[in-house]
């Protein structure tokens, strides 16, 4: 620790802190534009100037000077820094005046108005007039894709967007050309950005040069109601803020959560909101003479009762979709229990995961933040960039820290970090367990090996043999490195509930086969095709595949329209909060199941969400621990590692082929459709 005096207050800070960080530690406000704590230091805006006593006779950029580089006083006194001296005030006013020389005065029509760092800091640290009377510099706007709108005349060349794209996202989409007055930020070839995290540069931009294209000119920040929630577009469980106006969701922004997403979210999470308004189911429907006809709730329930009458419980099944909340799944599980059916499944994709093997067999055991401790990483049957872009950024962050080797045993992908390509043959896992090959030695010597197992590996018949091999490679005395990466937000919560076939029950893939089941309940399950013959009762929010196949449709609420629990891929319990209300006659899914149970004469013992959660927590106590991860039984990991089975020769495939269209909300989004088309038509760069 080093002592430093800031504005008369003596504090102790780590010697490797920058002066700016030390000033923040002391509670002093230091303005900045280019500096960001998650990006490398650029030091090019000069707004963070401070006065260092005994230093040079001019202000110092506090972001670029380390505390350890400051000189002590003549008698060994701690270095003295002043953040509000007359020199500093004059210097900041000068910097602000230069920044505003070419900046257009278009605040009334700028989407950044009300959330603009330049606007705020000009009020706090700027002067009251400008001495510049010449014509302002103008810069041509750039096309960088369907998501980010550019007004480059406003750009102050802070280079945050360039550093984010290169360092965090791992793509060289943006850069600077020209020098001095001619400097411009551009994508070089005027093509769309390729990163799945590109929307984060909107938050990083301290002016209005980069704004949200879909959100442009729709609302002002002071008009919006802000609701804290969690994202369900993948299984990471990123912390988000939903901004709504009336009944309409206007935009989605990230929230800070160091343990999960830091302050980033994927483009699908950020721009999915227009899909919440399209293809919505707002009233019940029943199929009459081959056509879906709008009806009342009572008539829909009567029709379902007629379909179930006389049917054997062994021929009735239920499949939970990828976006369902824990409460919804629990309610459906209880209803199926009342009916007497054990045909339950949450694995639409046919993943061979069995909760009986222990919770450690299906969660990301080292945790997402634990990626930063890994000293060797093996990716098996996964493409994290498409399955979980925010988690992929964490892997890249660990790679940039150095001291780690990353190997891939998966289908070819566009990795954002250097990897050792082990091929695509699963049998290589057996060689690694046997200690064959250079990377086997790397894993053997690693104190914190991390083995990430993706959906491509879990959807195979030999999934348990693969899990056993990965468990053997990843276990240490004080470290559990088996990291199962899910792509469905509801999967871990459903597995915690045991929403899988009971003894003699049918799996999801068996239920949908011709002649296997008479009645199938789909709880937002749109990624699976039910064969002709079975009666399909669909509970969901969008008119997607499940609704097109349904014989009865019960309109449900989207994730922004209900309060619900989700468990992310690492087993962390999280709560999504209601930001708006479902359209028309649509209701929350658990409430629909509760009302249906009474119509069927199988009344469930709860009448409110609070009563449902009380029953849920009584049956599964770990779900009451919000933002907590229940510990895994070590004995179950030992048993999993000892599983005997042969690994097949079939190569791994891509589990997610189109990142932008993975769920019903995404497929209803015009923005996501445009992004998907851009990705499909993207030409490889010449350098590639």
XYZ file of C-alpha atoms in Angstrom:
688
model
C 0.000 0.000 0.000
C 1.109 3.574 -0.665
C 0.182 6.765 1.172
C -1.096 9.718 -0.835
C -2.696 13.027 0.117
C -5.657 14.022 -2.052
C -7.333 17.375 -1.449
C -5.912 17.401 2.061
C -7.020 13.853 2.957
C -4.361 11.206 3.500
C -5.353 7.709 2.322
C -3.699 4.339 1.682
C -4.123 2.822 -1.771
C -2.422 -0.014 -3.670
C 0.780 1.225 -5.312
C -0.367 0.052 -8.755
C -3.488 2.237 -8.642
C -3.652 5.106 -11.091
C -3.973 8.595 -9.633
C -7.543 8.683 -10.959
C -8.423 5.501 -9.038
C -6.811 6.952 -5.918
C -8.867 10.127 -6.298
C -12.060 8.065 -6.561
C -11.005 6.117 -3.454
C -10.710 9.453 -1.626
C -14.178 10.519 -2.790
C -12.972 13.189 -5.208
C -14.869 13.560 -8.481
C -12.605 13.476 -11.514
C -14.257 13.934 -14.927
C -13.182 11.658 -17.797
C -14.205 10.682 -21.312
C -11.658 8.192 -22.618
C -10.915 6.340 -19.375
C -12.938 3.228 -18.550
C -12.020 0.808 -15.787
C -12.502 -2.276 -17.999
C -10.481 -0.975 -20.952
C -6.814 -0.150 -21.414
C -5.693 3.396 -20.686
C -5.663 5.688 -23.722
C -5.044 9.038 -22.053
C -6.249 11.022 -25.040
C -9.162 13.156 -23.790
C -7.138 15.018 -21.086
C -10.281 15.775 -19.104
C -9.037 14.001 -15.966
C -6.282 16.537 -15.311
C -5.134 17.040 -11.705
C -2.350 19.025 -10.069
C 0.524 17.056 -8.524
C 2.514 19.013 -5.964
C 6.216 18.738 -6.624
C 5.486 17.408 -10.086
C 5.750 19.162 -13.427
C 4.474 22.773 -13.530
C 1.426 21.712 -15.527
C -1.632 19.516 -14.930
C -1.206 15.717 -15.093
C -3.546 13.210 -16.746
C -4.590 11.200 -13.698
C -5.673 8.130 -15.685
C -2.193 7.566 -17.131
C -0.031 8.082 -14.032
C 0.438 5.405 -11.383
C 0.590 6.238 -7.685
C 3.947 4.455 -7.426
C 5.420 6.919 -9.965
C 4.634 9.990 -7.843
C 7.530 11.614 -6.022
C 7.339 12.076 -2.240
C 7.966 15.447 -0.568
C 11.473 16.694 0.281
C 11.261 15.143 3.765
C 9.589 11.933 2.679
C 6.031 13.264 2.921
C 3.382 11.424 0.895
C 2.714 12.785 -2.612
C 0.101 15.551 -2.736
C -2.613 15.663 -5.420
C -5.193 18.441 -5.856
C -8.325 17.909 -7.931
C -9.973 21.323 -7.535
C -7.138 23.880 -7.545
C -7.304 27.004 -9.766
C -4.789 25.384 -12.163
C -6.983 22.293 -12.518
C -10.163 24.350 -12.973
C -8.588 26.448 -15.720
C -7.123 23.373 -17.446
C -10.434 21.517 -17.460
C -12.262 24.532 -18.836
C -9.661 24.732 -21.610
C -10.003 21.034 -22.474
C -13.802 21.310 -22.490
C -13.625 24.374 -24.739
C -11.478 22.479 -27.229
C -13.831 19.467 -27.135
C -16.813 21.710 -27.866
C -15.117 23.612 -30.696
C -16.367 21.139 -33.320
C -19.194 19.500 -31.364
C -22.627 20.264 -32.880
C -25.238 21.900 -30.668
C -27.944 19.331 -31.425
C -28.858 18.226 -27.897
C -32.626 18.638 -28.527
C -32.556 15.986 -31.268
C -29.812 13.734 -29.839
C -30.872 10.403 -28.348
C -28.073 10.709 -25.802
C -29.714 13.838 -24.363
C -30.276 13.374 -20.646
C -27.677 10.573 -20.488
C -24.721 12.349 -22.084
C -21.401 12.558 -20.241
C -20.327 15.529 -22.366
C -23.526 17.380 -21.509
C -23.126 16.707 -17.787
C -19.439 17.565 -17.637
C -19.864 20.719 -19.728
C -22.325 21.909 -17.076
C -20.026 20.957 -14.200
C -16.565 21.812 -15.517
C -17.025 23.928 -18.652
C -17.024 27.660 -19.234
C -20.004 29.884 -19.925
C -19.068 30.901 -23.467
C -16.994 29.859 -26.493
C -14.347 31.907 -28.263
C -14.586 29.827 -31.451
C -16.496 31.531 -34.271
C -15.272 29.579 -37.319
C -17.197 26.827 -39.100
C -17.370 23.529 -37.258
C -15.785 20.367 -38.619
C -18.260 17.881 -40.106
C -17.722 14.119 -40.478
C -19.685 11.716 -42.648
C -21.811 9.172 -40.781
C -20.702 5.546 -41.052
C -22.794 2.421 -41.600
C -21.798 -0.186 -39.016
C -24.862 -2.433 -39.000
C -28.500 -2.709 -37.992
C -27.997 -2.012 -34.298
C -25.780 1.045 -33.836
C -26.679 4.450 -35.299
C -23.748 6.751 -35.996
C -23.586 10.550 -35.942
C -19.829 10.892 -36.239
C -19.781 14.704 -36.210
C -20.400 14.349 -32.462
C -17.419 12.001 -31.967
C -14.656 13.269 -29.639
C -12.221 10.421 -30.533
C -12.168 8.932 -27.030
C -11.621 5.505 -28.736
C -13.693 3.623 -26.138
C -15.588 1.843 -28.933
C -12.347 0.827 -30.650
C -10.825 -0.522 -27.449
C -13.990 -2.405 -26.478
C -14.292 -4.084 -29.886
C -10.645 -5.112 -29.896
C -10.100 -5.992 -26.255
C -13.416 -7.254 -24.861
C -15.327 -8.440 -27.940
C -12.201 -9.718 -29.685
C -12.984 -8.404 -33.162
C -11.239 -5.631 -35.074
C -14.420 -4.067 -36.405
C -13.555 -0.464 -35.568
C -10.433 1.654 -35.737
C -9.141 5.173 -36.288
C -7.869 6.601 -39.560
C -6.279 9.974 -40.212
C -4.397 12.220 -37.828
C -5.133 15.415 -35.981
C -8.136 17.253 -37.366
C -8.682 14.511 -39.957
C -8.931 11.642 -37.438
C -12.101 9.537 -37.769
C -13.464 6.385 -36.148
C -14.619 3.987 -38.850
C -15.226 0.371 -39.758
C -12.833 0.834 -42.713
C -15.009 -0.926 -45.314
C -18.391 0.470 -44.257
C -19.683 -2.971 -43.355
C -21.757 -4.220 -40.425
C -19.956 -5.040 -37.194
C -19.540 -8.760 -36.580
C -19.524 -8.945 -32.782
C -22.455 -10.314 -30.770
C -21.608 -7.694 -28.118
C -21.515 -4.612 -30.336
C -24.444 -2.897 -28.605
C -22.253 -2.246 -25.566
C -20.427 0.511 -27.432
C -23.668 2.521 -27.185
C -23.318 2.545 -23.393
C -19.595 3.269 -23.605
C -19.896 6.258 -25.947
C -19.705 9.398 -23.754
C -21.393 11.536 -26.417
C -24.158 10.921 -28.956
C -21.901 9.604 -31.725
C -23.076 6.007 -31.211
C -26.708 5.466 -30.275
C -29.254 2.677 -30.550
C -30.676 2.496 -34.067
C -33.906 0.627 -33.151
C -34.539 2.969 -30.178
C -33.821 6.198 -32.102
C -36.331 9.025 -31.515
C -38.778 6.898 -29.526
C -38.424 8.119 -25.921
C -36.487 10.285 -23.502
C -34.920 8.715 -20.390
C -37.037 10.740 -17.947
C -40.228 9.334 -19.499
C -39.306 5.730 -18.733
C -40.049 3.468 -15.784
C -36.947 1.463 -14.899
C -37.241 -2.139 -13.673
C -34.328 -4.330 -12.586
C -34.541 -7.855 -13.946
C -32.510 -10.702 -15.482
C -32.021 -11.730 -19.087
C -33.362 -15.053 -20.399
C -31.965 -15.033 -23.944
C -29.275 -17.466 -22.802
C -28.436 -19.309 -19.578
C -25.906 -16.783 -18.264
C -28.559 -14.762 -16.432
C -27.142 -11.325 -17.194
C -28.396 -8.495 -14.995
C -30.544 -6.104 -17.049
C -32.697 -3.012 -16.634
C -35.969 -2.905 -18.536
C -37.137 0.601 -19.446
C -40.843 0.806 -20.183
C -43.416 3.495 -20.938
C -46.945 2.533 -20.035
C -47.469 -1.074 -21.164
C -44.662 -0.962 -23.725
C -41.039 -2.017 -23.265
C -38.909 0.671 -24.915
C -35.385 -0.631 -24.395
C -33.209 -3.035 -22.380
C -29.899 -2.026 -20.795
C -27.279 -3.898 -18.736
C -26.884 -3.661 -14.968
C -23.635 -4.141 -13.104
C -23.121 -7.660 -11.732
C -19.454 -8.501 -11.253
C -20.192 -12.181 -10.602
C -22.098 -12.758 -13.848
C -21.989 -10.270 -16.709
C -19.844 -7.447 -15.284
C -21.524 -4.618 -17.235
C -21.998 -6.209 -20.661
C -24.973 -7.888 -22.327
C -25.326 -9.558 -25.707
C -27.028 -7.916 -28.671
C -29.859 -10.426 -28.484
C -30.501 -9.443 -24.854
C -30.367 -5.721 -25.638
C -32.372 -5.495 -28.874
C -34.938 -8.268 -28.416
C -37.606 -5.872 -27.144
C -39.354 -5.282 -30.470
C -40.111 -9.019 -30.529
C -42.174 -8.533 -27.360
C -44.723 -6.585 -29.434
C -44.965 -8.864 -32.484
C -46.735 -12.187 -33.034
C -48.260 -11.994 -29.550
C -50.953 -14.343 -28.316
C -53.539 -12.165 -26.574
C -56.569 -14.481 -26.304
C -57.302 -18.214 -26.069
C -57.787 -20.207 -29.271
C -59.204 -23.627 -30.059
C -58.842 -25.539 -33.307
C -62.162 -25.985 -35.093
C -62.285 -27.792 -38.440
C -58.573 -27.330 -38.869
C -58.551 -23.605 -38.104
C -57.671 -21.791 -34.883
C -60.638 -19.767 -33.633
C -60.592 -17.200 -30.812
C -62.576 -18.263 -27.758
C -63.066 -17.573 -24.049
C -61.016 -18.985 -21.190
C -63.921 -21.129 -20.000
C -64.494 -22.621 -23.431
C -60.773 -23.321 -23.825
C -60.668 -25.089 -20.441
C -63.816 -27.064 -21.318
C -62.194 -28.157 -24.583
C -59.051 -29.288 -22.752
C -61.147 -31.244 -20.244
C -62.895 -32.954 -23.160
C -59.537 -33.839 -24.746
C -58.278 -35.334 -21.462
C -61.462 -37.246 -20.665
C -60.901 -40.969 -20.796
C -57.192 -40.645 -21.635
C -54.715 -42.760 -19.726
C -52.240 -40.790 -17.587
C -49.431 -42.804 -19.191
C -50.320 -41.201 -22.545
C -50.381 -37.598 -21.292
C -47.147 -35.621 -21.252
C -45.714 -32.141 -20.634
C -42.673 -30.386 -22.091
C -41.232 -27.187 -20.594
C -39.734 -24.622 -22.942
C -36.480 -22.691 -22.764
C -37.897 -19.410 -21.370
C -40.225 -20.741 -18.651
C -39.805 -19.478 -15.087
C -39.319 -21.914 -12.193
C -42.787 -21.142 -10.786
C -44.446 -21.944 -14.119
C -42.624 -25.256 -14.412
C -43.394 -26.152 -10.798
C -47.106 -25.454 -11.283
C -47.213 -27.656 -14.410
C -45.288 -30.384 -12.575
C -47.853 -30.344 -9.768
C -50.740 -30.525 -12.241
C -49.180 -33.503 -14.016
C -48.706 -35.133 -10.638
C -52.427 -34.684 -9.903
C -53.248 -36.208 -13.280
C -50.910 -39.104 -12.501
C -48.493 -38.667 -15.396
C -44.708 -39.085 -15.134
C -44.114 -37.991 -18.735
C -42.286 -34.749 -17.969
C -39.283 -33.242 -19.709
C -37.488 -29.912 -20.012
C -34.916 -31.118 -22.559
C -36.457 -30.208 -25.908
C -33.096 -30.711 -27.601
C -32.773 -34.284 -26.299
C -29.888 -33.493 -23.951
C -28.882 -36.538 -21.928
C -28.707 -34.851 -18.516
C -29.962 -36.699 -15.465
C -30.517 -34.852 -12.155
C -30.141 -38.221 -10.414
C -26.389 -37.918 -11.055
C -26.240 -34.891 -8.777
C -26.442 -31.144 -9.308
C -22.756 -30.982 -10.136
C -23.401 -32.927 -13.337
C -25.405 -30.117 -14.934
C -24.127 -26.759 -13.600
C -21.140 -24.520 -14.321
C -19.374 -25.577 -11.122
C -16.363 -23.195 -11.103
C -18.815 -20.266 -11.575
C -18.561 -17.629 -14.306
C -16.295 -15.396 -12.217
C -14.171 -18.489 -11.488
C -13.096 -18.541 -15.152
C -10.529 -15.920 -14.170
C -8.827 -18.446 -11.855
C -8.392 -21.113 -14.528
C -4.866 -21.956 -15.681
C -5.960 -24.389 -18.420
C -9.246 -24.393 -20.339
C -10.683 -27.167 -22.519
C -13.848 -26.407 -24.520
C -15.766 -29.583 -25.419
C -18.674 -29.533 -27.895
C -19.394 -25.839 -27.480
C -19.112 -22.478 -29.204
C -19.407 -19.991 -26.306
C -19.418 -17.046 -28.699
C -22.851 -18.122 -30.031
C -24.169 -19.948 -26.976
C -23.186 -17.328 -24.357
C -21.376 -14.255 -25.747
C -20.977 -12.606 -22.329
C -19.356 -15.741 -20.918
C -17.151 -15.889 -24.008
C -15.971 -12.355 -23.174
C -14.988 -13.614 -19.709
C -12.924 -16.417 -21.286
C -11.245 -13.859 -23.523
C -10.573 -11.667 -20.482
C -8.809 -14.604 -18.811
C -6.795 -15.240 -21.990
C -5.688 -11.603 -22.129
C -4.499 -11.835 -18.518
C -1.959 -14.450 -19.693
C -0.787 -17.660 -18.132
C -3.493 -19.886 -19.568
C -3.711 -22.341 -22.457
C -7.049 -22.901 -24.181
C -7.822 -25.979 -26.267
C -10.957 -26.711 -28.288
C -12.522 -30.074 -28.986
C -15.537 -28.944 -30.984
C -16.867 -28.065 -34.406
C -14.957 -25.285 -36.122
C -15.869 -21.804 -34.891
C -14.675 -18.219 -35.042
C -12.828 -18.042 -31.722
C -11.951 -14.683 -30.179
C -8.836 -16.014 -28.431
C -5.877 -18.191 -29.372
C -6.651 -21.903 -29.098
C -5.022 -25.272 -29.521
C -7.265 -27.106 -31.995
C -7.616 -30.732 -30.885
C -10.010 -31.547 -33.727
C -13.632 -32.593 -33.565
C -13.461 -36.264 -32.594
C -14.861 -37.028 -29.108
C -12.503 -40.016 -28.658
C -9.701 -37.513 -28.091
C -11.193 -37.124 -24.615
C -10.181 -40.696 -23.848
C -6.625 -39.900 -24.977
C -6.539 -36.863 -22.683
C -7.739 -38.963 -19.740
C -5.014 -41.493 -20.563
C -2.426 -38.696 -20.545
C -1.655 -38.726 -24.265
C -0.709 -35.504 -26.032
C 0.765 -32.148 -25.099
C -2.471 -30.695 -23.786
C -2.967 -33.720 -21.531
C 0.260 -32.693 -19.820
C -1.014 -29.117 -19.554
C -4.221 -30.308 -17.869
C -2.296 -32.619 -15.573
C -0.060 -29.798 -14.350
C -2.899 -27.286 -13.962
C -4.037 -26.411 -10.457
C -7.352 -25.014 -11.687
C -8.291 -26.801 -14.936
C -11.582 -25.749 -16.490
C -13.488 -28.063 -18.842
C -16.467 -26.382 -20.524
C -19.038 -28.876 -21.819
C -21.573 -27.502 -24.305
C -24.894 -28.643 -25.696
C -23.354 -30.401 -28.679
C -21.725 -32.836 -26.254
C -24.816 -33.181 -24.057
C -27.245 -33.963 -26.898
C -25.420 -37.194 -27.760
C -26.312 -40.704 -26.617
C -22.848 -40.974 -25.040
C -23.231 -37.720 -23.089
C -22.695 -39.378 -19.711
C -19.462 -41.000 -20.875
C -18.271 -37.584 -22.112
C -19.267 -35.980 -18.803
C -17.384 -38.692 -16.907
C -14.202 -38.070 -18.930
C -14.522 -34.299 -18.484
C -15.055 -34.753 -14.746
C -11.873 -36.810 -14.453
C -9.898 -34.099 -16.261
C -11.289 -31.205 -14.206
C -11.242 -32.356 -10.582
C -8.684 -31.253 -7.987
C -8.730 -31.535 -4.223
C -10.042 -27.993 -3.711
C -11.354 -27.289 -7.214
C -14.307 -28.535 -9.278
C -13.626 -27.488 -12.857
C -16.517 -29.257 -14.612
C -18.406 -26.411 -16.302
C -21.638 -27.367 -18.068
C -22.696 -24.519 -20.356
C -26.428 -24.433 -21.069
C -28.100 -22.286 -23.703
C -31.665 -22.379 -22.274
C -32.523 -20.037 -19.389
C -35.037 -22.455 -17.852
C -32.930 -25.628 -18.032
C -31.090 -25.630 -14.685
C -34.184 -24.545 -12.735
C -36.267 -27.298 -14.336
C -33.585 -29.896 -13.599
C -33.482 -28.690 -9.980
C -37.226 -29.389 -9.805
C -36.715 -32.834 -11.317
C -38.788 -31.998 -14.394
C -37.610 -35.127 -16.208
C -39.361 -38.433 -16.909
C -40.248 -40.477 -13.861
C -39.891 -44.243 -13.733
C -41.292 -45.634 -16.989
C -41.983 -42.129 -18.299
C -41.341 -40.819 -21.802
C -38.725 -38.204 -22.662
C -39.518 -35.179 -24.825
C -38.213 -36.819 -27.993
C -40.291 -39.932 -27.249
C -43.478 -37.977 -26.466
C -43.511 -36.200 -29.821
C -43.196 -39.365 -31.883
C -46.252 -40.550 -33.779
C -48.611 -42.600 -31.626
C -46.599 -42.149 -28.413
C -48.875 -39.711 -26.570
C -52.515 -38.703 -26.774
C -52.176 -35.249 -25.165
C -49.026 -33.093 -24.871
C -48.783 -29.870 -22.871
C -46.219 -27.432 -24.271
C -45.119 -24.760 -21.768
C -43.567 -22.332 -24.227
C -41.857 -25.264 -25.963
C -41.280 -24.098 -29.539
C -38.057 -25.886 -30.442
C -39.640 -29.318 -30.869
C -42.053 -30.746 -33.461
C -44.993 -32.821 -32.211
C -46.060 -35.505 -34.680
C -49.624 -35.668 -35.971
C -52.119 -37.567 -33.859
C -51.494 -36.061 -30.433
C -53.612 -33.226 -29.054
C -51.340 -30.262 -28.283
C -52.178 -27.743 -25.556
C -49.845 -24.761 -25.861
C -49.225 -22.250 -23.062
C -47.027 -19.432 -24.316
C -46.625 -15.819 -25.316
C -45.888 -15.906 -29.062
C -47.444 -17.395 -32.165
C -44.424 -19.528 -32.969
C -44.012 -23.212 -33.883
C -45.782 -24.546 -30.795
C -48.812 -22.335 -31.324
C -49.059 -23.276 -35.021
C -49.182 -26.942 -34.029
C -51.571 -26.436 -31.088
C -55.149 -27.612 -30.779
C -55.747 -25.285 -27.820
C -53.760 -22.096 -27.171
C -53.649 -20.481 -23.735
C -51.935 -17.050 -23.995
C -49.136 -16.531 -21.465
C -46.849 -13.720 -20.359
C -43.348 -12.960 -21.654
C -40.412 -12.703 -19.239
C -40.771 -8.917 -18.969
C -44.433 -9.265 -17.964
C -44.169 -11.448 -14.880
C -42.201 -11.933 -11.721
C -40.369 -15.244 -11.835
C -37.327 -17.159 -10.664
C -34.625 -18.385 -13.014
C -31.517 -20.418 -12.258
C -28.567 -19.631 -14.499
C -26.014 -22.079 -15.872
C -23.824 -21.825 -12.748
C -26.794 -22.646 -10.475
C -27.332 -19.059 -9.277
C -30.945 -18.331 -8.299
C -32.140 -15.043 -9.827
C -35.424 -13.175 -9.969
C -36.950 -11.445 -12.984
C -39.355 -8.630 -12.154
C -42.437 -7.465 -14.006
C -41.824 -4.343 -16.095
C -45.125 -4.287 -18.023
C -48.337 -6.274 -18.353
C -49.249 -8.963 -20.902
C -51.533 -7.928 -23.769
C -55.259 -8.620 -23.980
C -56.442 -11.680 -22.090
C -52.966 -13.167 -21.635
C -52.058 -14.209 -18.096
C -49.015 -15.429 -16.203
C -48.290 -19.069 -16.993
C -48.546 -20.362 -13.410
C -51.946 -18.655 -13.053
C -53.156 -20.340 -16.252
C -52.086 -23.757 -14.925
C -53.778 -23.032 -11.579
C -57.066 -22.049 -13.282
C -56.856 -25.070 -15.592
C -56.348 -27.407 -12.641
C -59.627 -26.258 -11.104
C -61.466 -26.709 -14.408
C -60.100 -30.270 -14.592
C -61.139 -31.047 -11.008
C -57.479 -31.299 -9.949
C -57.255 -28.046 -7.989
C -53.721 -27.020 -7.028
C -53.167 -25.823 -3.437
C -52.162 -22.211 -4.107
C -54.067 -19.103 -5.158
C -51.288 -16.529 -5.364
C -47.664 -16.267 -6.396
C -46.661 -15.941 -2.742
C -48.445 -19.202 -1.858
C -46.894 -20.935 -4.867
C -43.401 -19.793 -3.846
C -43.989 -20.927 -0.266
C -44.782 -24.432 -1.527
C -41.848 -24.283 -3.968
C -39.362 -23.256 -1.269
C -40.682 -25.928 1.085
C -40.020 -28.588 -1.560
C -36.744 -27.080 -2.842
C -35.212 -24.861 -0.108
C -32.147 -23.808 -2.134
C -34.394 -21.849 -4.528
C -35.150 -19.362 -1.735
C -31.537 -18.144 -1.745
C -31.573 -15.279 -4.256
C -28.201 -14.610 -5.908
C -26.780 -17.662 -4.152
C -25.324 -20.884 -5.505
C -26.078 -24.050 -3.549
C -22.970 -26.168 -2.858
C -22.479 -29.349 -4.841
C -22.076 -32.741 -3.174
C -18.473 -33.877 -3.702
C -19.481 -37.535 -3.538
C -21.719 -37.131 -6.580
C -18.780 -35.753 -8.582
C -16.700 -38.794 -7.621
C -19.517 -41.100 -8.720
C -19.904 -39.178 -11.998
C -16.193 -39.543 -12.769
C -16.439 -43.308 -12.295
C -19.229 -43.747 -14.848
C -18.355 -46.450 -17.349
C -19.268 -46.064 -20.965
C -17.830 -45.834 -24.464
C -17.473 -42.562 -26.323
C -18.887 -42.760 -29.857
C -16.994 -41.673 -32.962
C -19.610 -39.239 -34.267
C -18.061 -35.744 -34.423
C -19.488 -32.773 -32.545
C -21.895 -30.426 -34.341
C -22.864 -26.783 -33.893
C -25.617 -26.618 -31.253
C -26.523 -22.998 -32.122
C -26.404 -22.299 -35.845
C -28.105 -18.884 -35.829
C -27.337 -16.825 -32.728
C -30.067 -14.284 -33.447
C -33.076 -16.632 -33.873
C -32.943 -19.100 -30.996
C -36.331 -18.545 -29.317
C -39.878 -17.328 -30.082
C -39.249 -13.724 -28.981
C -36.141 -13.513 -31.165
C -37.966 -14.959 -34.156
C -40.691 -12.322 -33.731
C -38.140 -9.498 -33.744
C -37.584 -7.583 -36.991
C -34.238 -6.351 -35.628
C -33.023 -9.882 -34.960
C -34.203 -10.976 -38.425
C -32.127 -8.201 -40.000
C -29.078 -9.162 -37.914
C -29.515 -12.805 -38.915
C -29.645 -11.862 -42.601
C -26.519 -9.713 -42.255
C -24.667 -12.568 -40.543
C -25.739 -15.067 -43.206
C -24.568 -12.805 -46.029
C -21.336 -11.740 -44.360
C -18.298 -12.169 -46.576
C -14.947 -13.164 -45.044
C -12.353 -10.422 -44.801
C -9.477 -10.662 -47.272
C -7.001 -11.022 -44.416
C -8.866 -14.063 -43.171
